[in-house]
Amino acid sequence: MRYRIRHITEYKYADRVSYCYNLAHMTPRTTGRQTCHTSRVEASPIAVSGHLREDYFGNTAFHFEIQKPHRELVITATSEVETRPQTGGISLDMGLTCAEVLRQMRNPATGDVLLAREYQMDSAMIKAAPELKAFAEDLFEPDRPLLNAVSALTDRIFTEFEYSPLATTIATPLSEVMASRKGVCQDFAHLQIACLRSLGFAAKYVSGYIETLPPEGQEKMVGADATHAWLSVYSPEEGWFEFDPTNNTMAGEQHIITAWGRDFYDVTPLRGVIFGGGTDPVMGVSVDVARI
């Protein structure tokens, strides 16, 4: 599937901003199941300096600064991406068992396994905890294929938790998400990663976009698509596999990757430092994912 993506982020400030420095993760990755053909990130007011670099996780990071006084900042990212199915014909009922995956993770025989162990560790926003292990442990029987167990955990989160945009913020801890049983895609991805890490598996946070389709008979609204989050779990000898607990599915061609890391903090679409601006800036986000 080939897509054209337009992602607009707008900030409006109560007072004048004299200077700002920003970091954006808005350039889609090229991976085994995805090719980024073109990508451009633009700022208004125009940035006086900006440069692209590859960050620690291999994502494209765009650093830019604006020195012109302004009360409004608009960042527009446009890309063309081609996606492919991720599984390569692997069945959820095939592959390494949970016990074999844990054995190989404890005794890494290759560089890939050793590198994946980084994603077993706690990170800034995801901490292993006994209650998270208990929530998932019964699904990960030793002889069960890992991917089958991860799919079952995906279904459990989808079934037992309610999608509620007003229930959480970026800073809401997983303990509160567990207690309320409500959240958004970021929360559900963090939750599933935390469960997997608590059990000893390697899992990373994936940030990107997802194509949405309007109800039958209705036209698609401009800006109706969304930034999205899901996760990827590692199986030695087999690689990384992406699951989306918000939609109870493995990630498919409609899932477009911009960046991955240990958690949301590593791959925030846009963050920065401003001088001035007053309090409570108003932010708006519009995303269009169109097939071409």
CSV table of C-alpha atoms in Angstrom, one decimal:
chain,number,residue,atom,x,y,z
A,1,MET,CA,0.0,0.0,0.0
A,2,ARG,CA,1.3,3.5,-0.8
A,3,TYR,CA,0.3,6.5,1.2
A,4,ARG,CA,0.7,10.3,1.2
A,5,ILE,CA,0.8,11.6,4.8
A,6,ARG,CA,0.3,15.2,5.9
A,7,HIS,CA,0.8,15.9,9.6
A,8,ILE,CA,0.2,19.4,10.9
A,9,THR,CA,0.9,20.5,14.5
A,10,GLU,CA,-0.1,24.0,15.5
A,11,TYR,CA,0.7,25.9,18.7
A,12,LYS,CA,-1.0,29.2,19.7
A,13,TYR,CA,0.5,31.2,22.6
A,14,ALA,CA,-1.0,33.8,24.9
A,15,ASP,CA,2.1,35.9,24.8
A,16,ARG,CA,5.0,36.4,22.3
A,17,VAL,CA,7.6,33.7,22.0
A,18,SER,CA,11.0,35.2,21.4
A,19,TYR,CA,12.9,32.0,20.7
A,20,CYS,CA,12.3,28.2,20.5
A,21,TYR,CA,14.3,25.1,20.0
A,22,ASN,CA,12.6,21.9,18.9
A,23,LEU,CA,13.0,18.2,18.2
A,24,ALA,CA,10.6,16.4,15.8
A,25,HIS,CA,10.2,12.7,15.1
A,26,MET,CA,7.9,13.0,12.0
A,27,THR,CA,9.9,11.3,9.3
A,28,PRO,CA,8.7,7.7,8.6
A,29,ARG,CA,11.4,5.0,8.9
A,30,THR,CA,12.4,2.6,6.2
A,31,THR,CA,12.1,-0.9,7.6
A,32,GLY,CA,11.7,-4.5,6.4
A,33,ARG,CA,8.0,-3.8,5.8
A,34,GLN,CA,8.0,-0.1,4.9
A,35,THR,CA,9.8,2.2,2.5
A,36,CYS,CA,9.8,6.0,3.0
A,37,HIS,CA,10.1,7.5,-0.6
A,38,THR,CA,10.0,11.2,0.3
A,39,SER,CA,9.7,13.3,3.5
A,40,ARG,CA,9.8,16.9,4.4
A,41,VAL,CA,9.3,18.9,7.6
A,42,GLU,CA,8.7,22.6,7.5
A,43,ALA,CA,8.2,25.2,10.2
A,44,SER,CA,6.3,28.5,10.2
A,45,PRO,CA,7.9,30.9,11.1
A,46,ILE,CA,10.8,29.6,9.0
A,47,ALA,CA,13.5,28.0,11.1
A,48,VAL,CA,16.8,29.8,11.0
A,49,SER,CA,18.6,26.5,11.3
A,50,GLY,CA,17.7,22.9,11.1
A,51,HIS,CA,19.3,19.6,10.6
A,52,LEU,CA,18.5,15.9,10.3
A,53,ARG,CA,20.3,13.2,12.2
A,54,GLU,CA,19.9,9.6,13.1
A,55,ASP,CA,19.2,9.1,16.8
A,56,TYR,CA,20.3,6.3,19.0
A,57,PHE,CA,17.4,4.1,17.9
A,58,GLY,CA,17.9,4.7,14.2
A,59,ASN,CA,15.0,7.1,13.9
A,60,THR,CA,15.3,10.3,11.8
A,61,ALA,CA,15.3,13.3,14.2
A,62,PHE,CA,14.8,16.9,13.0
A,63,HIS,CA,16.3,19.6,15.2
A,64,PHE,CA,15.4,23.2,14.4
A,65,GLU,CA,15.3,26.6,16.0
A,66,ILE,CA,13.2,29.7,15.4
A,67,GLN,CA,14.6,33.1,16.5
A,68,LYS,CA,11.8,35.3,15.1
A,69,PRO,CA,9.3,36.5,17.7
A,70,HIS,CA,5.9,34.7,17.2
A,71,ARG,CA,2.6,33.9,18.8
A,72,GLU,CA,1.9,30.9,16.6
A,73,LEU,CA,4.0,27.9,15.5
A,74,VAL,CA,3.0,25.5,12.7
A,75,ILE,CA,5.0,22.4,11.9
A,76,THR,CA,4.0,20.6,8.7
A,77,ALA,CA,5.4,17.1,7.8
A,78,THR,CA,4.6,15.6,4.5
A,79,SER,CA,5.7,12.1,3.4
A,80,GLU,CA,5.1,9.3,0.8
A,81,VAL,CA,5.4,5.8,2.2
A,82,GLU,CA,4.9,2.3,0.9
A,83,THR,CA,4.0,-0.4,3.3
A,84,ARG,CA,3.8,-4.2,3.2
A,85,PRO,CA,2.4,-7.0,5.4
A,86,GLN,CA,4.8,-7.7,8.3
A,87,THR,CA,4.4,-11.4,9.0
A,88,GLY,CA,5.9,-13.0,5.9
A,89,GLY,CA,3.5,-15.9,6.3
A,90,ILE,CA,4.4,-16.8,9.9
A,91,SER,CA,1.4,-18.1,11.8
A,92,LEU,CA,0.7,-17.1,15.4
A,93,ASP,CA,0.6,-20.8,16.2
A,94,MET,CA,4.2,-21.3,14.9
A,95,GLY,CA,7.6,-20.1,16.1
A,96,LEU,CA,9.5,-20.3,19.3
A,97,THR,CA,7.7,-21.1,22.6
A,98,CYS,CA,7.7,-18.7,25.5
A,99,ALA,CA,10.1,-20.9,27.4
A,100,GLU,CA,12.6,-21.1,24.5
A,101,VAL,CA,12.5,-17.3,23.9
A,102,LEU,CA,13.2,-16.7,27.6
A,103,ARG,CA,16.1,-19.2,27.5
A,104,GLN,CA,17.7,-17.6,24.5
A,105,MET,CA,17.2,-14.1,26.0
A,106,ARG,CA,19.0,-15.2,29.2
A,107,ASN,CA,21.8,-16.7,27.2
A,108,PRO,CA,22.3,-14.6,24.0
A,109,ALA,CA,24.0,-16.5,21.2
A,110,THR,CA,24.0,-13.7,18.6
A,111,GLY,CA,24.5,-9.9,18.5
A,112,ASP,CA,20.8,-9.4,17.6
A,113,VAL,CA,19.7,-11.1,20.8
A,114,LEU,CA,22.2,-9.1,22.9
A,115,LEU,CA,20.9,-5.8,21.4
A,116,ALA,CA,17.3,-6.8,22.0
A,117,ARG,CA,18.0,-7.2,25.7
A,118,GLU,CA,18.0,-3.4,26.0
A,119,TYR,CA,14.2,-3.6,25.6
A,120,GLN,CA,13.8,-5.9,28.5
A,121,MET,CA,14.8,-3.1,30.9
A,122,ASP,CA,12.8,-0.5,32.7
A,123,SER,CA,12.6,2.9,31.0
A,124,ALA,CA,11.5,6.4,32.0
A,125,MET,CA,7.8,5.7,31.5
A,126,ILE,CA,7.6,1.9,31.8
A,127,LYS,CA,8.5,0.1,35.0
A,128,ALA,CA,8.1,-3.7,35.5
A,129,ALA,CA,5.8,-4.4,38.4
A,130,PRO,CA,4.4,-7.6,40.1
A,131,GLU,CA,0.8,-6.5,39.3
A,132,LEU,CA,1.6,-6.2,35.6
A,133,LYS,CA,3.3,-9.6,35.6
A,134,ALA,CA,0.2,-11.1,37.3
A,135,PHE,CA,-2.1,-9.5,34.8
A,136,ALA,CA,-0.5,-11.4,31.9
A,137,GLU,CA,1.4,-14.4,33.4
A,138,ASP,CA,-1.3,-17.0,32.9
A,139,LEU,CA,-1.3,-16.4,29.1
A,140,PHE,CA,2.4,-17.2,28.7
A,141,GLU,CA,2.5,-20.9,29.4
A,142,PRO,CA,6.0,-22.4,28.7
A,143,ASP,CA,5.0,-24.5,25.7
A,144,ARG,CA,2.8,-21.8,24.1
A,145,PRO,CA,4.2,-20.1,21.0
A,146,LEU,CA,5.3,-16.6,22.0
A,147,LEU,CA,3.3,-14.8,19.2
A,148,ASN,CA,0.2,-16.7,20.2
A,149,ALA,CA,0.6,-15.6,23.8
A,150,VAL,CA,1.3,-12.0,22.8
A,151,SER,CA,-1.9,-12.0,20.6
A,152,ALA,CA,-3.9,-13.2,23.6
A,153,LEU,CA,-2.5,-10.4,25.7
A,154,THR,CA,-3.4,-7.9,23.0
A,155,ASP,CA,-7.0,-9.3,23.1
A,156,ARG,CA,-7.1,-9.1,26.9
A,157,ILE,CA,-6.1,-5.4,26.9
A,158,PHE,CA,-8.6,-4.6,24.1
A,159,THR,CA,-11.4,-6.4,25.9
A,160,GLU,CA,-10.8,-5.2,29.5
A,161,PHE,CA,-9.8,-1.6,28.9
A,162,GLU,CA,-11.9,1.3,27.5
A,163,TYR,CA,-10.6,3.7,25.0
A,164,SER,CA,-11.2,7.1,26.6
A,165,PRO,CA,-9.3,10.2,25.3
A,166,LEU,CA,-10.1,12.2,28.4
A,167,ALA,CA,-9.1,9.6,31.0
A,168,THR,CA,-5.4,10.1,30.9
A,169,THR,CA,-2.6,12.5,30.0
A,170,ILE,CA,0.9,11.9,28.7
A,171,ALA,CA,2.1,11.7,32.3
A,172,THR,CA,-0.5,9.3,33.7
A,173,PRO,CA,1.3,6.4,35.4
A,174,LEU,CA,0.5,2.8,34.5
A,175,SER,CA,-0.8,2.1,38.0
A,176,GLU,CA,-3.6,4.6,37.3
A,177,VAL,CA,-4.4,3.1,33.9
A,178,MET,CA,-4.6,-0.3,35.5
A,179,ALA,CA,-6.9,1.0,38.2
A,180,SER,CA,-9.3,2.9,35.9
A,181,ARG,CA,-9.2,0.5,33.0
A,182,LYS,CA,-9.2,3.4,30.7
A,183,GLY,CA,-6.8,5.1,28.4
A,184,VAL,CA,-5.6,5.8,24.8
A,185,CYS,CA,-3.2,4.1,22.4
A,186,GLN,CA,-0.1,5.3,24.2
A,187,ASP,CA,-1.3,3.9,27.5
A,188,PHE,CA,-2.3,0.5,26.0
A,189,ALA,CA,1.1,0.2,24.2
A,190,HIS,CA,2.9,1.1,27.4
A,191,LEU,CA,0.8,-1.4,29.4
A,192,GLN,CA,1.5,-4.3,27.1
A,193,ILE,CA,5.2,-3.5,26.9
A,194,ALA,CA,5.3,-3.3,30.7
A,195,CYS,CA,3.6,-6.7,31.0
A,196,LEU,CA,6.0,-8.3,28.5
A,197,ARG,CA,9.1,-6.8,30.2
A,198,SER,CA,7.8,-7.9,33.6
A,199,LEU,CA,7.8,-11.5,32.2
A,200,GLY,CA,11.3,-11.2,30.8
A,201,PHE,CA,10.5,-10.5,27.1
A,202,ALA,CA,11.9,-7.7,25.0
A,203,ALA,CA,9.4,-5.2,23.7
A,204,LYS,CA,9.7,-1.7,22.2
A,205,TYR,CA,7.3,1.2,21.7
A,206,VAL,CA,6.4,2.1,18.1
A,207,SER,CA,5.1,5.5,17.1
A,208,GLY,CA,3.5,6.4,13.8
A,209,TYR,CA,0.2,6.8,12.0
A,210,ILE,CA,-2.8,4.6,11.2
A,211,GLU,CA,-5.2,5.0,8.3
A,212,THR,CA,-8.8,5.3,9.3
A,213,LEU,CA,-11.8,4.7,7.1
A,214,PRO,CA,-15.1,6.6,7.4
A,215,PRO,CA,-18.5,4.8,8.0
A,216,GLU,CA,-19.9,3.3,4.8
A,217,GLY,CA,-21.6,5.9,2.6
A,218,GLN,CA,-19.8,8.8,4.2
A,219,GLU,CA,-16.8,10.8,2.9
A,220,LYS,CA,-13.6,10.9,4.8
A,221,MET,CA,-13.1,14.1,6.8
A,222,VAL,CA,-9.9,16.1,6.3
A,223,GLY,CA,-7.6,15.7,9.3
A,224,ALA,CA,-9.5,12.7,10.5
A,225,ASP,CA,-6.6,10.3,10.7
A,226,ALA,CA,-4.4,10.1,13.7
A,227,THR,CA,-1.0,9.6,15.2
A,228,HIS,CA,-0.9,6.2,16.8
A,229,ALA,CA,1.1,4.0,19.0
A,230,TRP,CA,1.6,0.2,19.2
A,231,LEU,CA,4.4,-2.2,20.2
A,232,SER,CA,6.9,-4.7,18.8
A,233,VAL,CA,8.0,-7.9,20.6
A,234,TYR,CA,11.2,-9.8,19.9
A,235,SER,CA,11.6,-13.5,19.2
A,236,PRO,CA,15.2,-14.8,18.7
A,237,GLU,CA,15.8,-16.3,15.3
A,238,GLU,CA,12.5,-14.8,14.0
A,239,GLY,CA,12.8,-11.0,14.6
A,240,TRP,CA,10.4,-8.3,15.8
A,241,PHE,CA,6.6,-8.5,15.5
A,242,GLU,CA,4.2,-5.6,15.9
A,243,PHE,CA,0.9,-5.7,17.8
A,244,ASP,CA,-1.7,-3.1,18.3
A,245,PRO,CA,-3.7,-3.5,21.5
A,246,THR,CA,-5.9,-0.5,20.8
A,247,ASN,CA,-7.4,-2.3,17.8
A,248,ASN,CA,-6.8,-5.9,18.8
A,249,THR,CA,-4.6,-6.8,15.8
A,250,MET,CA,-1.2,-7.3,14.5
A,251,ALA,CA,0.1,-4.2,12.8
A,252,GLY,CA,-0.8,-4.2,9.1
A,253,GLU,CA,-0.2,-2.2,6.0
A,254,GLN,CA,-2.3,0.6,7.4
A,255,HIS,CA,0.2,1.1,10.3
A,256,ILE,CA,2.9,3.5,9.3
A,257,ILE,CA,6.0,3.7,11.5
A,258,THR,CA,7.8,7.0,12.2
A,259,ALA,CA,10.0,6.0,15.1
A,260,TRP,CA,10.6,3.4,17.8
A,261,GLY,CA,12.2,3.4,21.2
A,262,ARG,CA,11.9,2.3,24.8
A,263,ASP,CA,8.7,4.3,25.4
A,264,PHE,CA,6.9,7.5,24.3
A,265,TYR,CA,9.5,9.7,25.7
A,266,ASP,CA,12.1,8.4,23.2
A,267,VAL,CA,9.9,9.1,20.2
A,268,THR,CA,7.8,12.2,21.0
A,269,PRO,CA,6.5,13.5,17.7
A,270,LEU,CA,7.4,17.1,18.7
A,271,ARG,CA,8.9,18.6,21.8
A,272,GLY,CA,11.1,21.6,22.6
A,273,VAL,CA,11.9,24.6,24.7
A,274,ILE,CA,10.4,28.1,24.3
A,275,PHE,CA,11.3,31.5,25.8
A,276,GLY,CA,8.1,33.4,26.6
A,277,GLY,CA,4.6,32.4,25.4
A,278,GLY,CA,2.8,32.8,28.6
A,279,THR,CA,0.8,29.9,30.1
A,280,ASP,CA,-1.6,27.2,28.6
A,281,PRO,CA,-0.7,27.3,24.9
A,282,VAL,CA,-3.4,25.9,22.6
A,283,MET,CA,-2.3,22.9,20.5
A,284,GLY,CA,-4.0,21.4,17.5
A,285,VAL,CA,-3.1,18.4,15.5
A,286,SER,CA,-4.4,17.3,12.1
A,287,VAL,CA,-3.3,14.1,10.3
A,288,ASP,CA,-4.3,13.0,6.8
A,289,VAL,CA,-3.3,9.5,5.5
A,290,ALA,CA,-4.3,9.1,1.9
A,291,ARG,CA,-3.9,6.2,-0.4
A,292,ILE,CA,-2.1,7.0,-3.7
